[in-house]
Structures are given as structure tokens and as C-alpha cells.
Coordinates of C-alpha atoms in Angstrom, one line a residue:
X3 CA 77.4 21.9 224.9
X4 CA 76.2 18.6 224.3
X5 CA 74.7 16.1 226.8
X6 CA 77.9 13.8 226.9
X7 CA 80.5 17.1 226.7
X8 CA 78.0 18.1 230.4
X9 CA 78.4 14.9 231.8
X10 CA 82.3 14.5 230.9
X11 CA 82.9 18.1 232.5
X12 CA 80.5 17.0 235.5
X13 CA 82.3 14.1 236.1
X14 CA 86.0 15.7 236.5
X15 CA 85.0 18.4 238.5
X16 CA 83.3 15.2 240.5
X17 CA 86.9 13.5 240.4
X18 CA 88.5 16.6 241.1
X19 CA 86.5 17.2 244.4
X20 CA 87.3 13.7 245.7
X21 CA 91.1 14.1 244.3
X22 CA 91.0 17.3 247.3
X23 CA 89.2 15.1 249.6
X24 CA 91.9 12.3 249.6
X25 CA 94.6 15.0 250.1
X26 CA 93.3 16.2 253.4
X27 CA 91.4 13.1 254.6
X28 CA 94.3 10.3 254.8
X29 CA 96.6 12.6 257.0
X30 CA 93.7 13.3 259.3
X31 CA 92.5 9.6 259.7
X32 CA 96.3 9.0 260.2
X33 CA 96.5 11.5 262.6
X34 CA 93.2 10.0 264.2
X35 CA 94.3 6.5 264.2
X36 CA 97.5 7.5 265.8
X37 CA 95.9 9.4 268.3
X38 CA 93.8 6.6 269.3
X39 CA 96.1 4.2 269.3
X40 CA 98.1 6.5 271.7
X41 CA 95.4 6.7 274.0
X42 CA 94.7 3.3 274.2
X43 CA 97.9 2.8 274.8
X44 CA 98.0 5.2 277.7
X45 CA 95.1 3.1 279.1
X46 CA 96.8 0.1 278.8
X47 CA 100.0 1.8 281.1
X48 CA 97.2 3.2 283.4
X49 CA 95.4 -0.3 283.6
X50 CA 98.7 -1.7 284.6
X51 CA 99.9 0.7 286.9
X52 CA 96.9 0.4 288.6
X53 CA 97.2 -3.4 288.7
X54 CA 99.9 -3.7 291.9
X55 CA 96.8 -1.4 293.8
X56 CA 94.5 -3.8 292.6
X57 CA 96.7 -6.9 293.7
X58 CA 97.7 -5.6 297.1
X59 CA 93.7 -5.4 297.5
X60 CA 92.8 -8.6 297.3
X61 CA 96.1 -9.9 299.2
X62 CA 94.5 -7.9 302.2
X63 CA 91.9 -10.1 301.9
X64 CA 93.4 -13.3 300.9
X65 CA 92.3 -14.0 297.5
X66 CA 95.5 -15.1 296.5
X67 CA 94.3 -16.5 293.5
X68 CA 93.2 -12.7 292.0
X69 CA 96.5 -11.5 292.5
X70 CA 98.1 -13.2 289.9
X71 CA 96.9 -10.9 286.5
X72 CA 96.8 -7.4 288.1
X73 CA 100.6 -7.8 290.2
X74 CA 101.3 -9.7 286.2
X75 CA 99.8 -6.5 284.6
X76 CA 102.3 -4.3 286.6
X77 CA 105.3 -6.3 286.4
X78 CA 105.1 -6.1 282.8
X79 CA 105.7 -2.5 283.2
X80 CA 107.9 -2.5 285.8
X81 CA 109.6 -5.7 285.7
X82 CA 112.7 -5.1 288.6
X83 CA 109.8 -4.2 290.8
X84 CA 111.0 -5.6 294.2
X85 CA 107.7 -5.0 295.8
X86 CA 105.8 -6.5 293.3
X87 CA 107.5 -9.7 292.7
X88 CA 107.5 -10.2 296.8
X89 CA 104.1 -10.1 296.5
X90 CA 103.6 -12.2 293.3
X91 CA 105.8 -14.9 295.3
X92 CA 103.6 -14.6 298.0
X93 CA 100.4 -15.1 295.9
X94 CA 102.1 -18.1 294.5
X95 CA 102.9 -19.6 298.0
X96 CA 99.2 -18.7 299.1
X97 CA 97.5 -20.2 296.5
X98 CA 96.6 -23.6 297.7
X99 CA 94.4 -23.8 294.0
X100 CA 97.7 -24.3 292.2
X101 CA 99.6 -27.5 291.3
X102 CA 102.4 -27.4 294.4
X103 CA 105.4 -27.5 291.5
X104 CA 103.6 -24.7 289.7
X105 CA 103.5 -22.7 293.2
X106 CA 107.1 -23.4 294.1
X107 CA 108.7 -22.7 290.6
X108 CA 106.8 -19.4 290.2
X109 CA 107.6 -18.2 293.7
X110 CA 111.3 -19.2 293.5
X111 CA 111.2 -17.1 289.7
X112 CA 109.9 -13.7 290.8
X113 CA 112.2 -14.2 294.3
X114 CA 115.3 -14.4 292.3
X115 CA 114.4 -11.5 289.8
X116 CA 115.2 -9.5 293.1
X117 CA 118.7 -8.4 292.8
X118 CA 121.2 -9.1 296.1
X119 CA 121.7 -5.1 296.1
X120 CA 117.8 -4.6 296.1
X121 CA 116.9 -3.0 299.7
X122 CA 114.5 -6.2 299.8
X123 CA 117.1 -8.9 299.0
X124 CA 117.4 -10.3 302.3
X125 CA 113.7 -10.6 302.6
X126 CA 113.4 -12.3 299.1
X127 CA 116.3 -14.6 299.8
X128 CA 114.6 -15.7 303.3
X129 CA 111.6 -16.1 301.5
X130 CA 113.1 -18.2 299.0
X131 CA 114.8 -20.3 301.8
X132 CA 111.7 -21.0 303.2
X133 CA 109.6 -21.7 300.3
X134 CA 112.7 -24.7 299.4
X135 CA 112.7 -25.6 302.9
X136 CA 109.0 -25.7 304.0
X137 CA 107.5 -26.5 300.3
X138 CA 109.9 -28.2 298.7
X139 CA 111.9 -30.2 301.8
X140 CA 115.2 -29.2 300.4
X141 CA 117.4 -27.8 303.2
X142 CA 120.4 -28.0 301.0
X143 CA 118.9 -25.7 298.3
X144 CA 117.4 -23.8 301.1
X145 CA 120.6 -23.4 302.9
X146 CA 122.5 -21.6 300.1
X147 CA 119.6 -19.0 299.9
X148 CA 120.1 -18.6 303.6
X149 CA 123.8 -18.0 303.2
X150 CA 123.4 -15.3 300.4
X151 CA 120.9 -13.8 303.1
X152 CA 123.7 -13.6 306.0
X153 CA 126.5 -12.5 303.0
X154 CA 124.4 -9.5 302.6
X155 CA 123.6 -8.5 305.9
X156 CA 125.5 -11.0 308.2
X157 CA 123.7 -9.3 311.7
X158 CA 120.1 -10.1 310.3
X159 CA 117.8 -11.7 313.2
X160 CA 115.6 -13.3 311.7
X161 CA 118.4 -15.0 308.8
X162 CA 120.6 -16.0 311.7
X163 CA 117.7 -17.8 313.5
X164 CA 116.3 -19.4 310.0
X165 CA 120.3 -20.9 309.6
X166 CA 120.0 -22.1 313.3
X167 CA 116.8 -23.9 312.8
X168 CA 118.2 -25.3 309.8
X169 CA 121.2 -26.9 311.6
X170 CA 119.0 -28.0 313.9
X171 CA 116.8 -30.2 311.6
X172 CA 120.0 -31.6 309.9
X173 CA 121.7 -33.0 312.8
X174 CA 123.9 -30.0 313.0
X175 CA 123.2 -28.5 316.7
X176 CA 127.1 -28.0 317.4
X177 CA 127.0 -26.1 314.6
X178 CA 124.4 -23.0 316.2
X179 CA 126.0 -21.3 318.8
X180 CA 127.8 -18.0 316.0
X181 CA 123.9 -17.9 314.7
X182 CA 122.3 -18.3 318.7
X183 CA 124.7 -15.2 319.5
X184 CA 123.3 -13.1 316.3
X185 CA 119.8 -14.1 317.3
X186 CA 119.8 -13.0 320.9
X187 CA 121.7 -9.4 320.4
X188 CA 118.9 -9.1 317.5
X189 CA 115.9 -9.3 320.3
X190 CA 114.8 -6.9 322.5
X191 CA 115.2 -7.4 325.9
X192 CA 111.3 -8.9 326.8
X193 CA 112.4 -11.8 324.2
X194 CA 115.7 -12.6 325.0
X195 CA 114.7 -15.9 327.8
X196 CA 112.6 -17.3 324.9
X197 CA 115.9 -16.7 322.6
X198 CA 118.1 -18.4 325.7
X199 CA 115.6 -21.4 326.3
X200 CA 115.9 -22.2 323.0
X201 CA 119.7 -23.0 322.8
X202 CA 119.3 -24.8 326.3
X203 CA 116.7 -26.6 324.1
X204 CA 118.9 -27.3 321.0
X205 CA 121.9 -27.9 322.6
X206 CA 120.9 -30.5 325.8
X207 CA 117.3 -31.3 323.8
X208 CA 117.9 -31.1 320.2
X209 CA 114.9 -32.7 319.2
X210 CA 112.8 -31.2 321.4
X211 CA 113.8 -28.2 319.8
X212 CA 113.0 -28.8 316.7
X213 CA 109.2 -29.9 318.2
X214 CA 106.9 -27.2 316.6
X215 CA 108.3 -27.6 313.2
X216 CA 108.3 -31.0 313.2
X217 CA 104.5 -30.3 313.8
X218 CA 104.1 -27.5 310.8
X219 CA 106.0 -30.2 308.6
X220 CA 103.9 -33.4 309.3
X221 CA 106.3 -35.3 310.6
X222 CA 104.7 -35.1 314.0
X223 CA 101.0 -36.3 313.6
X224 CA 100.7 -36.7 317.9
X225 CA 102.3 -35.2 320.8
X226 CA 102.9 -38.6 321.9
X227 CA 104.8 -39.7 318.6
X228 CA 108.2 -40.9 319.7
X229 CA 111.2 -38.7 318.8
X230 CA 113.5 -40.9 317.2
X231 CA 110.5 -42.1 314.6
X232 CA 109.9 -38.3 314.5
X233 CA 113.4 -37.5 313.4
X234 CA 113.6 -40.4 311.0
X235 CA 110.4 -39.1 309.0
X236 CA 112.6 -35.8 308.9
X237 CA 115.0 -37.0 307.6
X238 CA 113.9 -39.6 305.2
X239 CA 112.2 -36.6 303.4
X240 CA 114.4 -34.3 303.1
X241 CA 116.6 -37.3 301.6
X242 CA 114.0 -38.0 299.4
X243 CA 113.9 -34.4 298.4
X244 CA 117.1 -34.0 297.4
X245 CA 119.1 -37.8 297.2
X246 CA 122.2 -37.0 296.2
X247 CA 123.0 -34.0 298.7
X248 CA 125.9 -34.6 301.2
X249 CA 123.9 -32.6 303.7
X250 CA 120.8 -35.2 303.7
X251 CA 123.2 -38.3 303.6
X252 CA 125.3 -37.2 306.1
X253 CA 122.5 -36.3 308.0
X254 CA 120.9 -39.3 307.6
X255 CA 123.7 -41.9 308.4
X256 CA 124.4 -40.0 311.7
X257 CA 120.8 -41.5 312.2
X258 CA 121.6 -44.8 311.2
X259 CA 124.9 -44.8 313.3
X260 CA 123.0 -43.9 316.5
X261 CA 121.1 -46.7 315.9
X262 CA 123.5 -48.7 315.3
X263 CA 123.3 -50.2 311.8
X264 CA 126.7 -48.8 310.5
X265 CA 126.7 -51.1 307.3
X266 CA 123.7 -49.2 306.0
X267 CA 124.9 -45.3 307.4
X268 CA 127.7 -46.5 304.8
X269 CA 125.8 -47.2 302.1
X270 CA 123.9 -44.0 302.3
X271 CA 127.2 -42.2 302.3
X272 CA 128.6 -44.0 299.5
X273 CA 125.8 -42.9 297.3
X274 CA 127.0 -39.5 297.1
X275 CA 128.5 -38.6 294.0
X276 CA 132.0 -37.5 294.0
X277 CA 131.2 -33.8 293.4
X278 CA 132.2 -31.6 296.1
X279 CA 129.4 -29.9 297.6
X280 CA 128.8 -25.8 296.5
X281 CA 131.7 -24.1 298.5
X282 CA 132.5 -27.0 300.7
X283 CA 130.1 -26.1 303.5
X284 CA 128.8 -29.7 303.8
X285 CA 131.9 -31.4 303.4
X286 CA 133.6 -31.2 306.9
X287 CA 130.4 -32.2 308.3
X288 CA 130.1 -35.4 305.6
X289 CA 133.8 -36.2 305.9
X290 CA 133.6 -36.3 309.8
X291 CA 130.9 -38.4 309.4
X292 CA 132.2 -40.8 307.1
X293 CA 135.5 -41.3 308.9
X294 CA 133.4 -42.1 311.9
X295 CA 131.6 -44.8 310.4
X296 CA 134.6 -46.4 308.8
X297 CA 136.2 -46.2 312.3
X298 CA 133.4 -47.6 314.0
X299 CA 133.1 -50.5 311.5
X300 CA 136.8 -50.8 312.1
X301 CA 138.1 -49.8 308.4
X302 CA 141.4 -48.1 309.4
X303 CA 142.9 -48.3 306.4
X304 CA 139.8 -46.5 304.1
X305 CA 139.5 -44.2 307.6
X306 CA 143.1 -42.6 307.0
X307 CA 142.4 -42.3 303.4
X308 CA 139.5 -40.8 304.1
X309 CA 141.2 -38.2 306.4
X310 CA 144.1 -37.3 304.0
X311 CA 141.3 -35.9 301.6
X312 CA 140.1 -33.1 304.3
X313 CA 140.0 -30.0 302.2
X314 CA 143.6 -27.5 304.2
X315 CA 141.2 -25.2 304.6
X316 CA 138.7 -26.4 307.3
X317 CA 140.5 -27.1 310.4
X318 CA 137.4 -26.6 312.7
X319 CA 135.8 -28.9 315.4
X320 CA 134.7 -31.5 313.0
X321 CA 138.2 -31.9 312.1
X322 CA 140.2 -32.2 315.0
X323 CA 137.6 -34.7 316.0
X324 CA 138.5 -36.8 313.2
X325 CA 142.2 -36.3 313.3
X326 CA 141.8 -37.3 316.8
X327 CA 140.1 -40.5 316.2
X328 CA 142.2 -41.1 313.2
X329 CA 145.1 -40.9 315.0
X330 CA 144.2 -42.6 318.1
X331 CA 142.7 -45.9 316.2
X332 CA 144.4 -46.1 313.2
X333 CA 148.0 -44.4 313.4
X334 CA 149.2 -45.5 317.0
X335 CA 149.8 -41.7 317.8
X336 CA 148.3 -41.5 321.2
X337 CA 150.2 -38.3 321.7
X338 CA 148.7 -36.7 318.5
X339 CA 145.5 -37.6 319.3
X340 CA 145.5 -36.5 322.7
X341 CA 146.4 -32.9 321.2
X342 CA 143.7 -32.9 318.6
X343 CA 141.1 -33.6 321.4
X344 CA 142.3 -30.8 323.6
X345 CA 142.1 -28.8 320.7
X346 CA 138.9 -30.2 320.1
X347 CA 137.7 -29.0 323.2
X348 CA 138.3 -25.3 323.1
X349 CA 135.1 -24.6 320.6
X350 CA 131.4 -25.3 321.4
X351 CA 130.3 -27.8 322.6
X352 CA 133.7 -28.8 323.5
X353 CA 133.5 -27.7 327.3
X354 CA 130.8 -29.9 328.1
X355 CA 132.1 -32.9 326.0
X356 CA 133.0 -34.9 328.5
X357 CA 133.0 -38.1 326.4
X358 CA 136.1 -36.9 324.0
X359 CA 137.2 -35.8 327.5
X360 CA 137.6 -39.5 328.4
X361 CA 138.9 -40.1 324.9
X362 CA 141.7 -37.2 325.3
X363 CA 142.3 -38.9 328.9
X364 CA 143.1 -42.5 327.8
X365 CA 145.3 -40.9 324.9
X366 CA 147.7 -39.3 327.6
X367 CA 148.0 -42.3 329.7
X368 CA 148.9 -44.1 326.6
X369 CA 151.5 -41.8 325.9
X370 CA 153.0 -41.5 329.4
X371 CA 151.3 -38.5 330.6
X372 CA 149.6 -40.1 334.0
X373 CA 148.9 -36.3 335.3
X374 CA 147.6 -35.1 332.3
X375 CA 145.3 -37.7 332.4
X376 CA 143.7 -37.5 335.6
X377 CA 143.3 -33.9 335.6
X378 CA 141.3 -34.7 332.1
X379 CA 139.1 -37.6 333.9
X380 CA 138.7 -35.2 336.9
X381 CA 137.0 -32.5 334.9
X382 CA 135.5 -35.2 332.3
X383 CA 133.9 -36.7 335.7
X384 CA 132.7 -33.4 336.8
X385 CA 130.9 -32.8 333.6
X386 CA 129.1 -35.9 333.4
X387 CA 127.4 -35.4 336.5
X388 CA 126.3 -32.0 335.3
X389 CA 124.3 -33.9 332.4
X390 CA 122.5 -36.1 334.7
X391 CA 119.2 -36.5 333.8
X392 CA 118.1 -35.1 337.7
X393 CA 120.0 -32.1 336.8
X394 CA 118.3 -31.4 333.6
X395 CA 114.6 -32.5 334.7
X396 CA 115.1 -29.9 337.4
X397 CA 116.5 -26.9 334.6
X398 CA 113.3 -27.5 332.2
X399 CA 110.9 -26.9 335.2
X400 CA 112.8 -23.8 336.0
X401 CA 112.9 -22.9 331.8
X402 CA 109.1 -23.0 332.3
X403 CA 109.1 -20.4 334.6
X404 CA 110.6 -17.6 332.9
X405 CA 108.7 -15.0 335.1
X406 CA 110.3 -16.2 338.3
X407 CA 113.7 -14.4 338.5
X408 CA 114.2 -16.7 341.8
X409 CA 114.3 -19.7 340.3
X410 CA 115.9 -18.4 337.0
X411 CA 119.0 -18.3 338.9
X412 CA 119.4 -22.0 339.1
X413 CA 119.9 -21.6 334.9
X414 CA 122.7 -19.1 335.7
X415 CA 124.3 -20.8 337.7
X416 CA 124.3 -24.5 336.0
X417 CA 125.8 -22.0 333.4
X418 CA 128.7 -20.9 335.5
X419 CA 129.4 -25.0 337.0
X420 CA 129.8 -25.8 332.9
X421 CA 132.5 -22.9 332.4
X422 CA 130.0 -20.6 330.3
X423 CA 130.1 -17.1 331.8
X424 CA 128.4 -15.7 328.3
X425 CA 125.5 -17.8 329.0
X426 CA 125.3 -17.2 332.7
X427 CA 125.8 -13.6 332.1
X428 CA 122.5 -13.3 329.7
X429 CA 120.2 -15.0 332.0
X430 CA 121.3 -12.4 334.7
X431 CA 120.7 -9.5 332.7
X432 CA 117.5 -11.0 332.0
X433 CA 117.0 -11.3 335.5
X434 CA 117.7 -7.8 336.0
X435 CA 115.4 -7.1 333.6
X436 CA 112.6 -8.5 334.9
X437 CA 113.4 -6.6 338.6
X438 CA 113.0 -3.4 336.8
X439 CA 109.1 -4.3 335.6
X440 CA 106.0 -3.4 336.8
X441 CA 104.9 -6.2 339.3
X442 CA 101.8 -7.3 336.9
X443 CA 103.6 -7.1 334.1
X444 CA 106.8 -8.9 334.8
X445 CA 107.7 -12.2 332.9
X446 CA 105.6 -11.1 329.2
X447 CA 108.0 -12.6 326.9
X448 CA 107.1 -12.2 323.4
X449 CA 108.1 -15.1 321.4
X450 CA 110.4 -15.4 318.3
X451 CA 108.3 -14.9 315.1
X452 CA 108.2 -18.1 313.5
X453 CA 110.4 -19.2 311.1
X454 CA 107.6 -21.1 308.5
X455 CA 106.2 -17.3 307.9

């Protein structure tokens, strides 16, 4: 065999070996590869299952700013994860490091990813209420969050008392008392007087009522500030939140009226675009408004066109006010109007109205009914001197004595004097409840949790 015949045969029985090499060493580095990237991959899974762990950590600490990637990690596993995008909202609202837009639009995304038949989905629409209404200043975005809230569970304590704060901010008090009801069967016993003052509160003191928020908002920088400023800074915020909402015009006119610059409560009212409002729910409380207004400036003609738009559907207080007024100043139908008043005056706060009392009096003398309309001044009189400021200085001291079942009968019976025996009937069984308490003990009220939380 010659040198180059040795070298040719050497070299195919070299490319023969490495031929059987290749056959059985690509499938095994495939096989390797795929194993590795399987366990990597498994890691990765791990690493973000571990991450809501992780994030609920450092949320126990209040790092909210290192919850972000490991409650991220997990929800791009588990992306409906109720729990975790509570808690992502929450990191958002707590992180004071982030741009306030940033922290508002990322809380509001994760809140709505919860579905309304998620167990959690009256928490997360609370939260999102909240995050609109103390973030963002925008009651009327915060409103319809709070609404979906009640439509799923309409009994909720803590949703019922969010709505009545709500209507108490935006000059809707009248509007509490179905949520004020929810609120106090919600409470345990030990917490029902604090529930109870604070109707006496928003109904006879609505800005007072609305003190400790005002505080948590900024729009009370001094115990001393003056309500009415107070109010306005409310208001002129939330407008400025959201400028072409019914709700914070409405609101905000009602303001100007009380002070008497009608010209400019129009204006404000004006601006609204002709849209009607999501649902309606701010348009008996805008329309009443307006009509008033137009009244009060003396536009009788604009005022009846007004009223003929009133959506058939509402026929609550706001509108038999309105078709009182309507009828009484602008249609020469004292009859009519004196109906609409009485009417008027079957709903809260109608039995302690004693001014459309008077109104519903002068009606019926108008048209011929002088008995009716004593017997309406007699028990419009009566009324009045129930709100005397004596009577009401004297019912605060007693409010701020709610471990002193002695006195707390004064409070039942004002209750009974104004024709409330639901009210009256509370404050006795929380009298009763105090009798049955240890002596030291009696009187520890807990407080309502707060609504900002």
C-alpha cells in the first residue's frame, strides 16, 4: 500500500467516525438544549410565582416602591389575579415616588381588570372610588364606581357610607338618608351613636359634617377657617377636576345662589354641554337647580321650558319641588302647586321643611283653602321653632356626650317633636344598650372606619 493509498484510507475511516458522531450528537445537544430551556423556563414560573410572596413582603413594610416588579412578575402569570392587582393598585396609590397621573392611571388599570363577579369587586370598585375621589377630585367619576359597588351588593356598609359622604361633599345631604339607614343596620351595636350623630350632623350641620375630610383634602388648612370659604375651595376643585360634569356645576351654582350672585350660578350651569349625564342620576338634581335659578332671577318663561324637559321617569323630591315652584310663579296654579308641595313633603327632609311649608300655605290661601292653610302655617310654625339655634346648641352638647344615656334622651325626644319615630327609636335602643354595659365600660363607641382608607 502506498503512502497516499494509507492516508486516503485513514482519512475516510476519519470521516466515517465523525459521520457516526454527528448522528448521535445533534439529537443529544437538542435534547440538551431543550431540556435546559425547559428548566429555565420552569425557573422563570417559579421566580414569578414567588413574586406576589415577595410583594406582599415588602407591602408589610411599606416599601411600596419594591412592589411593583415582583406583584408585575406574578400577574404576568396570573393576570385575573384579584389579589394581586388589589395589591398592585395599592402599591401605586402608596407610592408617593411616582408622578401622581402615573399613580392614578396604574391604580385605576389593575382595579378595573377585577371583574364585577370577582368575590373582591366591591372592594376594588370602592378602591377605585376613592382613588377618583381623594386623588383625582372627581366625585362624578368616583360616583359611578360607587354605584357599581351598591349594584353588586346593595347592603354593603362601608359603599353605602362612601355614597353618603359623597352627597355630602356635593351639596346633596337630602339626598342620604336610603344610604344613612344601610350604614347604621351595617354597625354593630357599640357604633351605631357615632353612625346616628353623623346624620344629625349632615342633615342640621352639613358642613360640619363634612369637617374631617375637608381636613384630609386640603381644603381646611385651620380649624378656624370659615365654612363657607371652606366649601367653596371644595367645590371649585372638584369643578376644576372635572368642568363639564352636571354634578360639579350644579353643585357649584347652589353655592353661588346661597350667596346670592344668581347671574353667575347661571353661567356655570349653562356651560354644561347638552349631553345627558350617564343614567340620568345627576339630572334631577341639575334640572332642580336650574329651574330655581331661572325662577329666582325671575325667567318664567325659560323656567317652564326648563321643567317640561324633566326626564317621566324621576318624579322624586327634587321634582315636585320644582313643579311646585313652577306652578306657583310661573303658571298661576296655586292649587297645583299647593299639591306638589304636600307631596313634597312626605319624603326626607320634607317633615322638617318648614319653609316649603309656608310656600304650600300661601298656595292654599291663594286658592281658597283658608283651613288648609292654617293648619299648614300651624305645623310650619311649630317646626321652625324646633330649628332654633337654642335648640340645636343644646342637641350638640348632648351629641358630645354619647356615654350619658340621661342626657341622650333629650336626642330622642327632639326626634319624636319633629315626627321621626325611626330616629327616636335608634337612639333608644342605643340607650338600652348602654344600660346593659359594664359601669366602666359603658359609652366606648368605636368610630366609623374612615372613608379616605
Amino acid at each position: 500500500m502506498t503512502s497516499a493509498e494509507a492516508n486516503l484510507r485513514g482519512g475516510n475511516e476519519s470521516g466515517g467516525a465523525l459521520s457516526r458522531a454527528s448522528r448521535f450528537s445533534w439529537p443529544t445537544l437538542a435534547l440538551w438544549i431543550g431540556g435546559l430551556l425547559l428548566a429555565l423556563a420552569a425557573a422563570g414560573i417559579l421566580w414569578s410565582e414567588r413574586g406576589l410572596g415577595e410583594a406582599r413582603l415588602r407591602a408589610k413594610h411599606g416599601l411600596w416602591s419594591e412592589v411593583h416588579a415582583p406583584v408585575e412578575r406574578y400577574l404576568r402569570i396570573h393576570p385575573g389575579s384579584a389579589e394581586a392587582n388589589l395589591l398592585c393598585a395599592e402599591a401605586f396609590v402608596k407610592d408617593d415616588a411616582l408622578p401622581l397621573n402615573e399613580r392614578i392611571g396604574g391604580a385605576v388599570s389593575h382595579l378595573r381588570a377585577i371583574p364585577d363577579d370577582a368575590p373582591q369587586a366591591v372592594e376594588a370598585r370602592l378602591a377605585e372610588a376613592r382613588v377618583h375621589l381623594f386623588l383625582n377630585y372627581s366625585p362624578a367619576v368616583a360616583e359611578l364606581a360607587m354605584r357599581r359597588a351598591l349594584q353588586i351588593d346593595p347592603d354593603d356598609g362601608d359603599a353605602n357610607y362612601l355614597m353618603w359622604k359623597l352627597l355630602d361633599l356635593t351639596r346633596r345631604s337630602e339626598e342620604v338618608e336610603p344610604f344613612f339607614w344601610k350604614v347604621l343596620a351595617a354597625r354593630p351595636e357599640g357604633q351605631r351613636a357615632i353612625v346616628l350623630r353623623d346624620w344629625y350632623l349632615s342633615q342640621f350641620y352639613p358642613l360640619t359634617s363634612t369637617s374631617e375630610l375637608d381636613r384630609m383634602m386640603a381644603f381646611r388648612i385651620s380649624p378656624v377657617d370659615d365654612a363657607t370659604i371652606v366649601e367653596s375651595n371644595r367645590l371649585l376643585r372638584f369643578r376644576g377636576s372635572e368642568p363639564d360634569s352636571p354634578l360639579g356645576n350644579a353643585a357649584m351654582a347652589r353655592w353661588f345662589r346661597t350667596q346670592g350672585d344668581l347671574p353667575f350660578a347661571l353661567e356655570l350651569l349653562d356651560k354644561v354641554p347638552s349631553v345627558d349625564p350617564p343614567n340620568g342620576i345627576w339630572e334631577p338634581f341639575f334640572r332642580g337647580t336650574l329651574l330655581d335659578v331661572l325662577l329666582d332671577l325671575g325667567d318664567i318663561d325659560r323656567a317652564g321650558e326648563e321643567f317640561d324637559r324633566w326626564p317621566a321617569s324621576d318624579r322624586g323630591r327634587e321634582y315636585l319641588l320644582a313643579r311646585g315652584r313652577v306652578l306657583q310663579d310661573a303658571r298661576d296654579d296655586p292649587a297645583g302647586a299647593a299639591a306638589a308641595y304636600a307631596e313634597s313633603l312626605a319624603a326626607w327632609p320634607g317633615p322638617i321643611d318648614w319653609r316649603t311649608m309656608n310656600r304650600a300655605a300661601n298656595c292654599l290661601a291663594r286658592a281658597g283653602d283658608q283651613e288648609g292653610a292654617t293648619a299648614m302655617r300651624t305645623r310650619a310654625t311649630a317646626l321652625e321653632s324646633l330649628m332654633d339655634d337654642k335648640v340645636h346648641d343644646r342637641l350638640r352638647i348632648v351629641l358630645g356626650q354619647l356615654d350619658n344615656p340621661e342626657v341622650l334622651q333629650e336626642v330622642v325626644d327632639f326626634y319624636r317633636k319633629i315626627g321621626r319615630p325611626e330616629e327616636a327609636e335608634a337612639w333608644s335602643r342605643y340607650i338600652e344598650f348602654l344600660g346593659r354595659q359594664p359601669s366602666e365600660d359603658a359609652g366606648a363607641v368605636d368610630a366609623p372606619p374612615a372613608v379616605g382608607g
